[in-house]
Short mmCIF file of the N, C-alpha and C atoms (twelve columns), coordinates in Angstrom:
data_MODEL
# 
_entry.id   MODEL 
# 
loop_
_atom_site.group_PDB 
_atom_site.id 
_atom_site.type_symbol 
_atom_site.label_atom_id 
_atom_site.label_alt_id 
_atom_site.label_comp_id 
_atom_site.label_asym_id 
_atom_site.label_seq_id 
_atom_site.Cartn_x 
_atom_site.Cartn_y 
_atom_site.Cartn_z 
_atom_site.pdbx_PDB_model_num 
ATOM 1   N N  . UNK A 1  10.200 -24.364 51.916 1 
ATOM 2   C CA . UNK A 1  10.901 -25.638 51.968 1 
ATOM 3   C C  . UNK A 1  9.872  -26.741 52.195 1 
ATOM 4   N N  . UNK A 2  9.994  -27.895 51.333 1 
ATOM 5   C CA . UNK A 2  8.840  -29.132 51.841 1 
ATOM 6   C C  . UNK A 2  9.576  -29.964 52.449 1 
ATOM 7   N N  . UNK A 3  8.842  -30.863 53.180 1 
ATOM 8   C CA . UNK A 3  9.225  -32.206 53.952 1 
ATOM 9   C C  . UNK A 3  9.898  -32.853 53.488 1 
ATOM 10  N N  . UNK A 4  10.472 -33.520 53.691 1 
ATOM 11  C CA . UNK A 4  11.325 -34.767 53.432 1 
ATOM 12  C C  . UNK A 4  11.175 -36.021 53.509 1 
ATOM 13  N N  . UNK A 5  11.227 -37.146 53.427 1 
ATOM 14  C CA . UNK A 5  10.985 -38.431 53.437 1 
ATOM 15  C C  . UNK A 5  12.197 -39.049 54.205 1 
ATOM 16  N N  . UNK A 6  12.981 -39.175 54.782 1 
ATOM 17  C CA . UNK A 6  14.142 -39.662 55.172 1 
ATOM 18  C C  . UNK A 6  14.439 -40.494 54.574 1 
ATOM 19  N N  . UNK A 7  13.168 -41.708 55.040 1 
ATOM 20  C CA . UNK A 7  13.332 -43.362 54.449 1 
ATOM 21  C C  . UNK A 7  13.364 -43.208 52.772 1 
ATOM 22  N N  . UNK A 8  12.115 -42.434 52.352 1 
ATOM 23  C CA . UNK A 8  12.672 -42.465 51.076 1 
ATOM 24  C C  . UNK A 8  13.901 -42.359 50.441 1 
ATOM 25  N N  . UNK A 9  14.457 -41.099 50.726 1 
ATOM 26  C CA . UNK A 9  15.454 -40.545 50.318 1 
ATOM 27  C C  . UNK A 9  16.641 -41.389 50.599 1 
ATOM 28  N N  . UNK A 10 16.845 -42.412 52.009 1 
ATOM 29  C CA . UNK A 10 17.978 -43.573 51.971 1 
ATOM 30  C C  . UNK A 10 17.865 -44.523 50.693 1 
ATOM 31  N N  . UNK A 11 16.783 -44.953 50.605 1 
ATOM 32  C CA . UNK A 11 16.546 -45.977 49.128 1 
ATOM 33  C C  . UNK A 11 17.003 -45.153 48.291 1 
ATOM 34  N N  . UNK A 12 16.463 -44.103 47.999 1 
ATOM 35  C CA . UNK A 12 17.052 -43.126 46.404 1 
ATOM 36  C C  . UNK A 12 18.434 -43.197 46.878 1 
ATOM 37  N N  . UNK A 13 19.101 -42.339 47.591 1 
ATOM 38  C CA . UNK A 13 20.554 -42.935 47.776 1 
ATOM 39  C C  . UNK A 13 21.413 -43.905 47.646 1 
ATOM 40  N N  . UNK A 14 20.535 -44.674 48.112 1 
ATOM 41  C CA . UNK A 14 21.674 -46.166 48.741 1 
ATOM 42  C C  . UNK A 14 21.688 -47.150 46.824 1 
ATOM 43  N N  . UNK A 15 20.441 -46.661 45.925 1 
ATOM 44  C CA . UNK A 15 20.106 -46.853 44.758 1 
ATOM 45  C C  . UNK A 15 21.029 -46.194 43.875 1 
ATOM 46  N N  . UNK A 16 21.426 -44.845 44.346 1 
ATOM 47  C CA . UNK A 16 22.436 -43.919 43.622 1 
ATOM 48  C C  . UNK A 16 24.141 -44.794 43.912 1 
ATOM 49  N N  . UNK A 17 23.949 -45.162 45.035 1 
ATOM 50  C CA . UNK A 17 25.288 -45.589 44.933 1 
ATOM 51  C C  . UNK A 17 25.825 -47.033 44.841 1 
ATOM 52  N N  . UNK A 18 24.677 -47.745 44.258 1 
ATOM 53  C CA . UNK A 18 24.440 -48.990 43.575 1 
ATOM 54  C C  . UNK A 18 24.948 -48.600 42.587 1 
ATOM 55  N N  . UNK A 19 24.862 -47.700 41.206 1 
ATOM 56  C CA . UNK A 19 24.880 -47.749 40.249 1 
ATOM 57  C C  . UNK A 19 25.916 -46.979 40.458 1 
ATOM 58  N N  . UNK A 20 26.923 -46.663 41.273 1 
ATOM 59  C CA . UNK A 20 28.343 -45.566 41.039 1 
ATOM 60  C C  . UNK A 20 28.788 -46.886 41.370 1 
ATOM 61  N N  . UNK A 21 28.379 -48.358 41.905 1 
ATOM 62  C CA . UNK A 21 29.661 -49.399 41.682 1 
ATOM 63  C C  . UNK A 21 30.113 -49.466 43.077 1 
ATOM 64  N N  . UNK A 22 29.333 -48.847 43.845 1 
ATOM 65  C CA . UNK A 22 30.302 -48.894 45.476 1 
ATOM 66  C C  . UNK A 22 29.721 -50.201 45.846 1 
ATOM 67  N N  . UNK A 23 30.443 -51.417 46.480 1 
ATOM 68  C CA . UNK A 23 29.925 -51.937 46.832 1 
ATOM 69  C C  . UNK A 23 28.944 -51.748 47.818 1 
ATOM 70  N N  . UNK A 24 27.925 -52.874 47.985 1 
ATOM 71  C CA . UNK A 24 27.050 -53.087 48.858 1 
ATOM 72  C C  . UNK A 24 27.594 -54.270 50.245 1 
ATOM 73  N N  . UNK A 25 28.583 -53.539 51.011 1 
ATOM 74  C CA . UNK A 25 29.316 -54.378 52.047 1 
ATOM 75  C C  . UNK A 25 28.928 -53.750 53.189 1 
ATOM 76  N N  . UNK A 26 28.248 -53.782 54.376 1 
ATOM 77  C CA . UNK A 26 28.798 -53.114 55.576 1 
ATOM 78  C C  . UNK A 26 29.548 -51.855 56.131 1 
ATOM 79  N N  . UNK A 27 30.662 -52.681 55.927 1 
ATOM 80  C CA . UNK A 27 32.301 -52.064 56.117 1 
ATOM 81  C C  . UNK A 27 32.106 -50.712 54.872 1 
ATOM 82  N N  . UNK A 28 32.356 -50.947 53.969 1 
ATOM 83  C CA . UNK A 28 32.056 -49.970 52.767 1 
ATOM 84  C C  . UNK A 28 31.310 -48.803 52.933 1 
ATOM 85  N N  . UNK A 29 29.891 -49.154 53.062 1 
ATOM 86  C CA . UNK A 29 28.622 -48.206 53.348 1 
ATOM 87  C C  . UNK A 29 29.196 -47.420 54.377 1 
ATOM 88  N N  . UNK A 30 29.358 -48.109 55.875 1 
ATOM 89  C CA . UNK A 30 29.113 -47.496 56.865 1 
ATOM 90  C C  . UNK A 30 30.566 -46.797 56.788 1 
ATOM 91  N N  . UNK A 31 31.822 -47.245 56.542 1 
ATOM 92  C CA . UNK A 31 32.981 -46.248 56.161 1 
ATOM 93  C C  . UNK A 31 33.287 -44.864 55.690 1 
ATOM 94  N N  . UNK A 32 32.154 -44.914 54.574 1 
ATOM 95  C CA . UNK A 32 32.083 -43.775 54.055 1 
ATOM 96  C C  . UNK A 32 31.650 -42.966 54.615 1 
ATOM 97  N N  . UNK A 33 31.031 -43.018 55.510 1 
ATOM 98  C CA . UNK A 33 30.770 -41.338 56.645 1 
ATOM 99  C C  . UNK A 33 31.277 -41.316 57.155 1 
ATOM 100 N N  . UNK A 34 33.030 -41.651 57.648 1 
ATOM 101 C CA . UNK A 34 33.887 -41.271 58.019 1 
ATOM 102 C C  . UNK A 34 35.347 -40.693 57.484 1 
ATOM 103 N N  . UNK A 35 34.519 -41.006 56.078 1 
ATOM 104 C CA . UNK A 35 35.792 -40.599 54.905 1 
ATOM 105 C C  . UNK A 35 34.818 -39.216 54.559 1 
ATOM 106 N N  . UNK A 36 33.507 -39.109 54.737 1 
ATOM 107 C CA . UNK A 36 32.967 -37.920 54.164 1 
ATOM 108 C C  . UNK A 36 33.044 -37.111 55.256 1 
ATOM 109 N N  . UNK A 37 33.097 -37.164 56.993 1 
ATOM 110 C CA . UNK A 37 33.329 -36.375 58.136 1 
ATOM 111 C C  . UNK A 37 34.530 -35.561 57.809 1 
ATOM 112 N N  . UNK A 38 35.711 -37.049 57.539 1 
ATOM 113 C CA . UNK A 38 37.037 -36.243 57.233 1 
ATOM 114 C C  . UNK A 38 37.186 -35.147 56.209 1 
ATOM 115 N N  . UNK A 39 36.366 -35.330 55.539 1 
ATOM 116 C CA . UNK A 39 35.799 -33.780 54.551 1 
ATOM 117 C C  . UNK A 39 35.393 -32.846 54.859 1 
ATOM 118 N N  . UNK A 40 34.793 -32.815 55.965 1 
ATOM 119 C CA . UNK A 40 33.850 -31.577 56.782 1 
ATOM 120 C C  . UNK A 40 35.159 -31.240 57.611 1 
ATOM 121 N N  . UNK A 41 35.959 -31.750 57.777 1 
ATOM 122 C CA . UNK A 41 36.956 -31.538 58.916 1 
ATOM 123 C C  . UNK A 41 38.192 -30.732 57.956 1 
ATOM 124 N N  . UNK A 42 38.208 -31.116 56.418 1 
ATOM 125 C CA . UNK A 42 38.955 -30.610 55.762 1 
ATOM 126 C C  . UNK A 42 38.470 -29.181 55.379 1 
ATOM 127 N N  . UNK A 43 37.663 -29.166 54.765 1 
ATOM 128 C CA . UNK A 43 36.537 -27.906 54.513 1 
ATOM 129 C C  . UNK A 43 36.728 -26.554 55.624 1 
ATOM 130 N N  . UNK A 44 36.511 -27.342 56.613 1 
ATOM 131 C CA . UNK A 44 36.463 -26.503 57.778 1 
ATOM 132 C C  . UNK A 44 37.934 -26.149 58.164 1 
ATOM 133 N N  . UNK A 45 38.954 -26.788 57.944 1 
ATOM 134 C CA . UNK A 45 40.182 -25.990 58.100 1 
ATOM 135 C C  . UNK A 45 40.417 -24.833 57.184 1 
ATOM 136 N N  . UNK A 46 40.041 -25.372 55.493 1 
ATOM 137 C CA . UNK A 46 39.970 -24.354 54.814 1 
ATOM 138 C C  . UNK A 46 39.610 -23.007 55.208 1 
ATOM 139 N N  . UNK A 47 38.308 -23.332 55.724 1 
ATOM 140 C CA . UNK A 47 37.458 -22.377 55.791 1 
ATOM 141 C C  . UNK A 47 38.458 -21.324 56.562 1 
ATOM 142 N N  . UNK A 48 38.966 -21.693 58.065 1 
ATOM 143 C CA . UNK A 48 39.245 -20.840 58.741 1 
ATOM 144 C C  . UNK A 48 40.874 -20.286 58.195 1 
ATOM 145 N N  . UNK A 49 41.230 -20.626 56.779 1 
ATOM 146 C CA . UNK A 49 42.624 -20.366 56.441 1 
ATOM 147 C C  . UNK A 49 41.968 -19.023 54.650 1 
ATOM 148 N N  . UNK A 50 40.317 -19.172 55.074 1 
ATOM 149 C CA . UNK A 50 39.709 -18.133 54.146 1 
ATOM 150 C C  . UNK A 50 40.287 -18.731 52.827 1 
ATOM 151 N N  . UNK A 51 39.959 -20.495 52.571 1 
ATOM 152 C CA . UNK A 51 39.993 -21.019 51.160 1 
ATOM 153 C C  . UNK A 51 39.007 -21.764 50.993 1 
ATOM 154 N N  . UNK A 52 38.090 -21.378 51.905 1 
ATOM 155 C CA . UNK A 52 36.801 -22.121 51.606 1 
ATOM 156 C C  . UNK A 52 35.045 -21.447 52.193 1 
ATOM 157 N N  . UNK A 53 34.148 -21.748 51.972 1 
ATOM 158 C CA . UNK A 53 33.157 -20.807 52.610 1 
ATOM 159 C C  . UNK A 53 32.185 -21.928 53.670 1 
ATOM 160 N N  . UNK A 54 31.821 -21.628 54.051 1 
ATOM 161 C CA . UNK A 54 30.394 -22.259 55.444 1 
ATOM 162 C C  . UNK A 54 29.711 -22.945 54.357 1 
ATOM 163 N N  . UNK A 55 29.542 -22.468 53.283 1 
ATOM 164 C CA . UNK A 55 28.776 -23.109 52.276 1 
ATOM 165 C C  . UNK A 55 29.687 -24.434 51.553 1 
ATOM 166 N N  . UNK A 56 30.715 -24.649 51.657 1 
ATOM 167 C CA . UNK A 56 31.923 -25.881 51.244 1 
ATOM 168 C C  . UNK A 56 31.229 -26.308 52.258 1 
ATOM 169 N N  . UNK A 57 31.515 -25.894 53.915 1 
ATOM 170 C CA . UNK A 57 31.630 -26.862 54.977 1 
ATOM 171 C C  . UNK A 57 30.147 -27.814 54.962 1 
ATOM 172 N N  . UNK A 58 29.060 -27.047 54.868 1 
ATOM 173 C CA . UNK A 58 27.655 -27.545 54.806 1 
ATOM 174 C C  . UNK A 58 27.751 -28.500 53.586 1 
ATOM 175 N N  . UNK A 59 28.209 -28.413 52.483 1 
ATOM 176 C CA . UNK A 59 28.180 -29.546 50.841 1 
ATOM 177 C C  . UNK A 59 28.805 -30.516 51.699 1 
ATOM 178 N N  . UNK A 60 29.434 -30.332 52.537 1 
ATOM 179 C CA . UNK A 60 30.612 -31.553 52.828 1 
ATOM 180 C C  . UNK A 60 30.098 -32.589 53.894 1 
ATOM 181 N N  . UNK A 61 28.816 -31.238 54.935 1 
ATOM 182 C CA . UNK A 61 27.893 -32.199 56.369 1 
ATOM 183 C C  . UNK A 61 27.115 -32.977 55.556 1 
ATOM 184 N N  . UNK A 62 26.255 -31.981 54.330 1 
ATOM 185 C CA . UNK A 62 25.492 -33.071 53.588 1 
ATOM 186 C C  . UNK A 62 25.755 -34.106 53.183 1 
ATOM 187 N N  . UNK A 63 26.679 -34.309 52.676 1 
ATOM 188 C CA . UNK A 63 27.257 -35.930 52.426 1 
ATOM 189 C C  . UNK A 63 27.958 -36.599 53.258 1 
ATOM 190 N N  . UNK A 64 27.539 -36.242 54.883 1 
ATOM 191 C CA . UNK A 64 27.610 -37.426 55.759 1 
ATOM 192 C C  . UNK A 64 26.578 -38.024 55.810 1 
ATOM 193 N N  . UNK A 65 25.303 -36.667 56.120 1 
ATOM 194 C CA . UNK A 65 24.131 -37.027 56.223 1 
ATOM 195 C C  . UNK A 65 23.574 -38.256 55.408 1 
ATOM 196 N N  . UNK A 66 24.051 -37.730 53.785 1 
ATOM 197 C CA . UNK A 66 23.392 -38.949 52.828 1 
ATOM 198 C C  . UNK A 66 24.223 -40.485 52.979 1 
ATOM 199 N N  . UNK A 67 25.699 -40.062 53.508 1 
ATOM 200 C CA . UNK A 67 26.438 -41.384 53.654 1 
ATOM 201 C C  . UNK A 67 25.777 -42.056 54.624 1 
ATOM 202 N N  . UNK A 68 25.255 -41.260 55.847 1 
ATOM 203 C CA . UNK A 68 24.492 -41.943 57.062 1 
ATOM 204 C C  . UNK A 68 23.211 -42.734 56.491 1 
ATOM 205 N N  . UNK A 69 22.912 -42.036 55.777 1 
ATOM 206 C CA . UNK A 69 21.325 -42.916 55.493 1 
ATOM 207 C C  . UNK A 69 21.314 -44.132 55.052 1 
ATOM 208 N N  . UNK A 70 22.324 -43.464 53.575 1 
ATOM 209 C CA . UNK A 70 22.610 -44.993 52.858 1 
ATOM 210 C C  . UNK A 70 23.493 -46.096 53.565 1 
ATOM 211 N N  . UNK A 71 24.205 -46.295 54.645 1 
ATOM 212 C CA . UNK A 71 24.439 -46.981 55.686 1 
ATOM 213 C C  . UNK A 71 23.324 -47.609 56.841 1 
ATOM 214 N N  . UNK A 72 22.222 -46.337 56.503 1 
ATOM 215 C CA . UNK A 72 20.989 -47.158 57.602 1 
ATOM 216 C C  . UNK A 72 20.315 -48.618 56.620 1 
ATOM 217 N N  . UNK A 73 20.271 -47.685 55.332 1 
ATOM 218 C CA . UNK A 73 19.553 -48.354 54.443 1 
ATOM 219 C C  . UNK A 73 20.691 -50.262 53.926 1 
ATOM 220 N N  . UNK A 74 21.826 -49.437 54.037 1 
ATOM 221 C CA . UNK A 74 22.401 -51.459 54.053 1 
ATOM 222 C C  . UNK A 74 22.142 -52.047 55.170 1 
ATOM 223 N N  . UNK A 75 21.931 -51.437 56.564 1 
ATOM 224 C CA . UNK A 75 21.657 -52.141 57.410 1 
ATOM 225 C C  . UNK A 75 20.329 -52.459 57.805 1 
ATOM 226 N N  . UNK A 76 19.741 -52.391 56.816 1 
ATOM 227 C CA . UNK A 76 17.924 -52.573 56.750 1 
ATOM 228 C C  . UNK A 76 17.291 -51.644 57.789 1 
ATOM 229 N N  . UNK A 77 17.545 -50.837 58.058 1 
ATOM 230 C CA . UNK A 77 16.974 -50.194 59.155 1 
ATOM 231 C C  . UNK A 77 16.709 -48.671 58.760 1 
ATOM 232 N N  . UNK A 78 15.129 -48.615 58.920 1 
ATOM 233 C CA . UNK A 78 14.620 -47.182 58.335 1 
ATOM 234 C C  . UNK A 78 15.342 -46.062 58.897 1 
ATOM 235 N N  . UNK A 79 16.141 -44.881 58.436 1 
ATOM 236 C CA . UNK A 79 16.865 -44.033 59.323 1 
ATOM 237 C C  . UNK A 79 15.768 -43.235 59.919 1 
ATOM 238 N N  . UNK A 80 14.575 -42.814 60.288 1 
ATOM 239 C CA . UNK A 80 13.813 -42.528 61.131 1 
ATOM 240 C C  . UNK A 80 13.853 -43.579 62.029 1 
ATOM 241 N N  . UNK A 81 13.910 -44.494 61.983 1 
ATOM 242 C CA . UNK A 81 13.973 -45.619 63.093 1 
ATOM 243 C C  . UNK A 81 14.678 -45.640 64.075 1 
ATOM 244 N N  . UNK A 82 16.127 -45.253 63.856 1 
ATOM 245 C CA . UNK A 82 17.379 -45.243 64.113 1 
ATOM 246 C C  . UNK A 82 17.898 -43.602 65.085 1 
ATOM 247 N N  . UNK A 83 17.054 -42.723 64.062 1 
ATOM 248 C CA . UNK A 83 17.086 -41.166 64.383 1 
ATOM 249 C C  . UNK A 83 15.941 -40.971 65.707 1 
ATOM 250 N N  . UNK A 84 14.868 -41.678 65.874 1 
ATOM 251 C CA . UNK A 84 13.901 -41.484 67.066 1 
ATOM 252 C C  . UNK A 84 14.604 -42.620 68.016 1 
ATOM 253 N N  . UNK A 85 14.818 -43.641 67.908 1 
ATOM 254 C CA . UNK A 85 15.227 -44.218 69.219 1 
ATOM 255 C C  . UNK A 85 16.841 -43.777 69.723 1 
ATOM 256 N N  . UNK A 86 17.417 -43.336 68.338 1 
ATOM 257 C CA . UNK A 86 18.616 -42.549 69.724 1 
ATOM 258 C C  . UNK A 86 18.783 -41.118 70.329 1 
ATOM 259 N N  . UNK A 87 17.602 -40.605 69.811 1 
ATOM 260 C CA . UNK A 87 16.929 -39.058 70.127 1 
ATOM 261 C C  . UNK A 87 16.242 -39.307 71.587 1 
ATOM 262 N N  . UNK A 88 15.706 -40.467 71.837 1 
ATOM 263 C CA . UNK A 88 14.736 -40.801 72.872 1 
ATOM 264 C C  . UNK A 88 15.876 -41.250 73.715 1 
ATOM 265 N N  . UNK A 89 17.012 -41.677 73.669 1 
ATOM 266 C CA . UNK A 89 18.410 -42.175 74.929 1 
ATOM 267 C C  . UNK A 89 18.722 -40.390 74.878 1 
ATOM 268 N N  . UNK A 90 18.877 -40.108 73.877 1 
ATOM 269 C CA . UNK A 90 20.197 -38.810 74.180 1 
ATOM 270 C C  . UNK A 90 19.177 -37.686 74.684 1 
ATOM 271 N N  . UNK A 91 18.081 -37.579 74.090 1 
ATOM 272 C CA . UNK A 91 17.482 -36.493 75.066 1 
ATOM 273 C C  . UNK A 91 17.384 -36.555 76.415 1 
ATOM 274 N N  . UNK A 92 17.706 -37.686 76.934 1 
ATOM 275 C CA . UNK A 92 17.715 -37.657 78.488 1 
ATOM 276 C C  . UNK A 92 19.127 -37.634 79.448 1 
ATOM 277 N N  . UNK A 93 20.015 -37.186 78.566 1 
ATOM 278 C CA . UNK A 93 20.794 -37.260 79.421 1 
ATOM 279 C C  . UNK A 93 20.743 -36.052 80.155 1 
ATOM 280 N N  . UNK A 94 21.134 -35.539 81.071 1 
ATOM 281 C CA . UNK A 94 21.944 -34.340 81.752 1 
ATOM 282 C C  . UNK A 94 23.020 -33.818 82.266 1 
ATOM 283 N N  . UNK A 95 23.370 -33.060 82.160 1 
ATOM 284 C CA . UNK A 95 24.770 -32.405 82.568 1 
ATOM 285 C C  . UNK A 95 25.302 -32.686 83.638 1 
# 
């Protein structure tokens, strides 16, 4: 498996869904990873009713993931940027 680019990969995204016509709004961008969660949440009922596999549920996390980015990326903000400073609050919490 090779590395990844994060930041890259939000531009290639957020570029992919320029040209599918989604707007470029806020509200829009950042919406859609909650319309794509509700997918992982659908998936995953499947799953446990044996009409779907771990492999649906994962197609379905991935496109929060990419909805997340391309939401960092309308909000100008590199998603490594975003991913280390709230890694650096949440790793400290404790139980």
């Amino acid at each position: 498996m090779h590395e990844l680019d994060l930041n890259a990969l939000a531009k290639d995204a957020a570029t992919h869904v320029d040209r599918l016509g989604i707007a470029r709004e806020d509200w829009v961008r950042l919406a859609k990873i909650a319309e794509e969660a509700g997918e992982v949440l659908g998936a995953l009922n499947k799953r446990d009713r044996q009409k779907a596999t771990t492999a649906d549920v994962l197609a379905e996390l991935g496109d929060v993931f990419l909805a997340a980015l391309v939401a960092a990326d309308q909000l100008g903000v590199p998603p490594t940027q975003v991913i280390a400073e709230r890694w650096a609050e949440v790793s400290r919490r404790r139980p």
